[in-house]
């Protein structure tokens, strides 16, 4: 399954004490950069209690036992007859089962289903039908126990169950999905979403991934509807009792897990193609929109042979369908042979889809098709190993897109989208190990998070780099062959990779998957003749600063090293398996820089000594460092500042060195971090100053890109300009939102022409223009935008508008947006992003969104029934607060309003709020002074500043006193700067762009 996860909303703070001393490097590059201050972090009762409180409230394990195995299924004969008017369905199950141990009970999973009759017929014993005499539903455990008057004897038999259920509106199990016909009539399709534990809502079954069986599925449907399932149709005939109905029979599936079963009944068109290895591929779209399936079809037709070749195992089914479902909670679901998608993750309109949507569709198709092997053919033994499924698919989707669209530079984007997101979440005390024991369904729902997906993908990327592609593929091939049509655990993959590579994979990887968190690698160097001696050590990195306790965990860290001589080439590889080590690089001149983790592949943060960082910084401005390494350096330093290990001011100074940056992903990451900071500073009265900083930073690149697309930009694959189109949208949106006048005026002009139909905005410019005019707009702007929303035919356009509506500033209009979020005009899965957009847009929006969530909790909770959308809603609504008491308020609210699948999310949010509050207290004044000072050079500029990055001790937490003094502002300087600061009204803000990105990206 692929989720629509948020990214980078976590912030942080400080807990331990470091002496304040200047570090880092002088530099000719960053004229005004001075001293990175390593701070003394005074232990604080607030922080200490925050940490304690978090451990005290770890989610409690719910009682849970897996199904007994004395009776298990071999084949499910399943016939379902949905009623698309009354939203009910009738079902008939005839399952061939094996009785291992004589018993008079059968325990199965069953939820929200009423069993009418049940009986058992022993093999060869027709006429000996034994009727069940009791159905004991254990609702809490989602099980039913069928009791029989006499023991079922060891051997085979057929279990027959007639049942009825509801086509629910909760986007799980067998549910109804609303759509409008081209004539505007509202109708419903019947569709499924079973992962993780919802097949039991469609039919009584053994709903555990390791209990595999084959399926013979029949559907009785209105004759004018399309009926699809995992396999191809083998028979289609009129229903004997009702000639308005058809009975559609599908071929027997391979042996498979219940969560991968799927059926869809509705009205769809399709486009069809064939992969070079002979598999029929269809993309199903809403009626009249078959053209919009072409892009996904092209991707799928290229992707299947890519995976066939990569795994060296053929795709085992004769067909694969990809279908766009109107109401869909996740991003997509890999049902074997019938992959379901949100409309926005599958449909591309050449005129109205933007470049990021194309990229998104390519990634999602790549993700789901990879699961056809990794997940469907070989399945995790239990949900504890879910990460392996999702981490692997989230990694290989990039490999596949890199193959299909080399111009996307997709691996750099991986670092910004997945790697840094995982580092941020995993630095929290309330993170969890990748491998986590889960039992009860609510606990299973909870692990569909960025740790399973993004950290999983990041450690697999690190592993792939450690092993090398050749051995990795060899190991993967033997794993798929050995476990095909069966189940496997994490260790089984390690065994295969270990055999293929001869490296200690299990040992290395268990340190990453079985313990939570990751290390910060602290590095210092010394030149000895022609040799460079590196001192390297590791400590656990926490969002509140490095772990200082005695029980500090260790990781087996694959470390690569490159030098200035050849920044793209790894010079040395070592495996750090102890708290510290020393490495010698031979034949290196003293003026060469040394960089750890080239490619930003290792899953850790780095803290360089001042001298080493000084050497690396010129590479940012002259672009000799690779983009992915420029991004990684900036992101590490930002994270260290959030953790209180350096001043945030120093990161602002560093950001100014990116003024010549040409790379989209580097800008995107920087923009995201600035969004986090802007959100934090919306709690202060100098929010306008950070907007000015953003305007200054983004103006040169904005001027360079301009408004007009160059030829070929944003065109379909291969035409080039994809990244320029993404960068233009990012930069214009950032400038417009920050109130850059020329951008605002141009956006308003273009918006007017667009609305009047004079000049339709290109798809890539719509988000930044909508965002800009709304941010600085009034009620008429909002009304126009809501009208555009109503008129929009494509879901992509509707979503685009929904995500930016929250940017509107006036309180009464914010309220109008929130009311709109729950209206019929917004699809249930998209309500979350409208509310999230409001919360992420401004200080007022944040308060209003949280109040709205509290006031409408019952409806929202009921709507999402505890699935992962509820976690996402909570995170988006409260994560941006930066006042201690809000953590207490959030905690208290969820104590009285239970959301079992979101318990960990609530704890993470409370931790983040406390981290934000501490960050703000710690750094707000310094940031304010810096922002004032850069506005009025000469007036308030205290002279002479110490050089930016002083040579000094390494940037580690050392007990020694600083070797020289740090300039601190005097009171008179503060007063002077205040006098020179004409206070402007605080404007609301956060980063709607970031929200937009969060929601588009998984
Ligand atoms: Zn997945």
mmCIF file of N, CA, C and O in Angstrom, residues 356-385:
data_model
loop_
_atom_site.group_PDB
_atom_site.id
_atom_site.type_symbol
_atom_site.label_atom_id
_atom_site.label_comp_id
_atom_site.label_asym_id
_atom_site.label_seq_id
_atom_site.Cartn_x
_atom_site.Cartn_y
_atom_site.Cartn_z
ATOM 1 N N UNK A 356 4.768 17.782 -11.268
ATOM 2 C CA UNK A 356 4.910 16.977 -10.051
ATOM 3 C C UNK A 356 3.879 15.845 -10.041
ATOM 4 O O UNK A 356 4.132 14.783 -9.470
ATOM 5 N N UNK A 357 2.727 16.036 -10.672
ATOM 6 C CA UNK A 357 1.745 14.946 -10.732
ATOM 7 C C UNK A 357 2.256 13.798 -11.593
ATOM 8 O O UNK A 357 2.071 12.625 -11.259
ATOM 9 N N UNK A 358 2.906 14.137 -12.705
ATOM 10 C CA UNK A 358 3.477 13.080 -13.560
ATOM 11 C C UNK A 358 4.486 12.259 -12.771
ATOM 12 O O UNK A 358 4.485 11.035 -12.804
ATOM 13 N N UNK A 359 5.334 12.976 -12.073
ATOM 14 C CA UNK A 359 6.367 12.299 -11.299
ATOM 15 C C UNK A 359 5.736 11.420 -10.219
ATOM 16 O O UNK A 359 6.165 10.304 -9.966
ATOM 17 N N UNK A 360 4.700 11.954 -9.604
ATOM 18 C CA UNK A 360 4.012 11.227 -8.533
ATOM 19 C C UNK A 360 3.388 9.948 -9.074
ATOM 20 O O UNK A 360 3.521 8.872 -8.501
ATOM 21 N N UNK A 361 2.704 10.061 -10.219
ATOM 22 C CA UNK A 361 2.085 8.882 -10.831
ATOM 23 C C UNK A 361 3.162 7.843 -11.149
ATOM 24 O O UNK A 361 3.005 6.650 -10.863
ATOM 25 N N UNK A 362 4.292 8.289 -11.703
ATOM 26 C CA UNK A 362 5.359 7.343 -12.057
ATOM 27 C C UNK A 362 5.867 6.623 -10.797
ATOM 28 O O UNK A 362 6.055 5.402 -10.804
ATOM 29 N N UNK A 363 6.050 7.371 -9.715
ATOM 30 C CA UNK A 363 6.546 6.754 -8.473
ATOM 31 C C UNK A 363 5.532 5.764 -7.900
ATOM 32 O O UNK A 363 5.894 4.666 -7.472
ATOM 33 N N UNK A 364 4.267 6.150 -7.914
ATOM 34 C CA UNK A 364 3.252 5.269 -7.317
ATOM 35 C C UNK A 364 3.089 3.994 -8.153
ATOM 36 O O UNK A 364 2.987 2.892 -7.609
ATOM 37 N N UNK A 365 3.084 4.148 -9.471
ATOM 38 C CA UNK A 365 3.000 2.950 -10.320
ATOM 39 C C UNK A 365 4.219 2.062 -10.049
ATOM 40 O O UNK A 365 4.096 0.845 -9.877
ATOM 41 N N UNK A 366 5.389 2.671 -9.966
ATOM 42 C CA UNK A 366 6.617 1.911 -9.684
ATOM 43 C C UNK A 366 6.535 1.193 -8.347
ATOM 44 O O UNK A 366 6.973 0.043 -8.206
ATOM 45 N N UNK A 367 5.957 1.845 -7.364
ATOM 46 C CA UNK A 367 5.822 1.275 -6.019
ATOM 47 C C UNK A 367 4.891 0.061 -6.030
ATOM 48 O O UNK A 367 5.248 -1.021 -5.567
ATOM 49 N N UNK A 368 3.722 0.256 -6.602
ATOM 50 C CA UNK A 368 2.719 -0.820 -6.535
ATOM 51 C C UNK A 368 3.113 -2.029 -7.380
ATOM 52 O O UNK A 368 2.859 -3.170 -7.003
ATOM 53 N N UNK A 369 3.730 -1.775 -8.521
ATOM 54 C CA UNK A 369 4.117 -2.913 -9.363
ATOM 55 C C UNK A 369 5.256 -3.701 -8.716
ATOM 56 O O UNK A 369 5.336 -4.919 -8.852
ATOM 57 N N UNK A 370 6.125 -3.030 -7.975
ATOM 58 C CA UNK A 370 7.189 -3.754 -7.264
ATOM 59 C C UNK A 370 6.588 -4.721 -6.239
ATOM 60 O O UNK A 370 7.084 -5.822 -6.028
ATOM 61 N N UNK A 371 5.482 -4.298 -5.612
ATOM 62 C CA UNK A 371 4.816 -5.169 -4.630
ATOM 63 C C UNK A 371 4.297 -6.455 -5.265
ATOM 64 O O UNK A 371 4.069 -7.430 -4.555
ATOM 65 N N UNK A 372 4.059 -6.460 -6.575
ATOM 66 C CA UNK A 372 3.533 -7.668 -7.201
ATOM 67 C C UNK A 372 4.496 -8.835 -6.960
ATOM 68 O O UNK A 372 4.085 -9.981 -6.862
ATOM 69 N N UNK A 373 5.782 -8.509 -6.829
ATOM 70 C CA UNK A 373 6.781 -9.513 -6.468
ATOM 71 C C UNK A 373 7.020 -9.479 -4.961
ATOM 72 O O UNK A 373 6.855 -10.454 -4.272
ATOM 73 N N UNK A 374 7.421 -8.296 -4.528
ATOM 74 C CA UNK A 374 7.872 -8.145 -3.148
ATOM 75 C C UNK A 374 6.681 -7.781 -2.273
ATOM 76 O O UNK A 374 6.366 -6.610 -2.071
ATOM 77 N N UNK A 375 6.002 -8.772 -1.766
ATOM 78 C CA UNK A 375 4.783 -8.534 -0.995
ATOM 79 C C UNK A 375 3.711 -9.528 -1.428
ATOM 80 O O UNK A 375 3.143 -10.227 -0.611
ATOM 81 N N UNK A 376 3.493 -9.601 -2.745
ATOM 82 C CA UNK A 376 2.431 -10.474 -3.225
ATOM 83 C C UNK A 376 2.932 -11.899 -3.486
ATOM 84 O O UNK A 376 2.335 -12.867 -3.033
ATOM 85 N N UNK A 377 4.041 -12.001 -4.223
ATOM 86 C CA UNK A 377 4.612 -13.322 -4.511
ATOM 87 C C UNK A 377 5.286 -13.871 -3.243
ATOM 88 O O UNK A 377 5.077 -15.017 -2.853
ATOM 89 N N UNK A 378 6.078 -13.048 -2.609
ATOM 90 C CA UNK A 378 6.648 -13.381 -1.288
ATOM 91 C C UNK A 378 6.050 -12.377 -0.302
ATOM 92 O O UNK A 378 6.169 -11.177 -0.492
ATOM 93 N N UNK A 379 5.405 -12.905 0.729
ATOM 94 C CA UNK A 379 4.652 -12.038 1.646
ATOM 95 C C UNK A 379 5.280 -12.092 3.039
ATOM 96 O O UNK A 379 5.828 -13.123 3.428
ATOM 97 N N UNK A 380 5.163 -10.976 3.757
ATOM 98 C CA UNK A 380 5.710 -10.987 5.124
ATOM 99 C C UNK A 380 4.937 -11.987 5.976
ATOM 100 O O UNK A 380 3.734 -12.147 5.805
ATOM 101 N N UNK A 381 5.655 -12.608 6.886
ATOM 102 C CA UNK A 381 5.056 -13.647 7.708
ATOM 103 C C UNK A 381 4.028 -13.026 8.655
ATOM 104 O O UNK A 381 2.981 -13.596 8.919
ATOM 105 N N UNK A 382 4.339 -11.844 9.160
ATOM 106 C CA UNK A 382 3.409 -11.129 10.046
ATOM 107 C C UNK A 382 3.637 -9.638 9.874
ATOM 108 O O UNK A 382 4.628 -9.222 9.284
ATOM 109 N N UNK A 383 2.740 -8.839 10.395
ATOM 110 C CA UNK A 383 2.800 -7.380 10.177
ATOM 111 C C UNK A 383 4.055 -6.735 10.755
ATOM 112 O O UNK A 383 4.426 -5.634 10.374
ATOM 113 N N UNK A 384 4.682 -7.422 11.699
ATOM 114 C CA UNK A 384 5.964 -6.938 12.223
ATOM 115 C C UNK A 384 6.949 -6.687 11.082
ATOM 116 O O UNK A 384 7.801 -5.823 11.168
ATOM 117 N N UNK A 385 6.818 -7.478 10.029
ATOM 118 C CA UNK A 385 7.751 -7.350 8.898
ATOM 119 C C UNK A 385 7.180 -6.488 7.775
ATOM 120 O O UNK A 385 7.691 -6.495 6.664
#
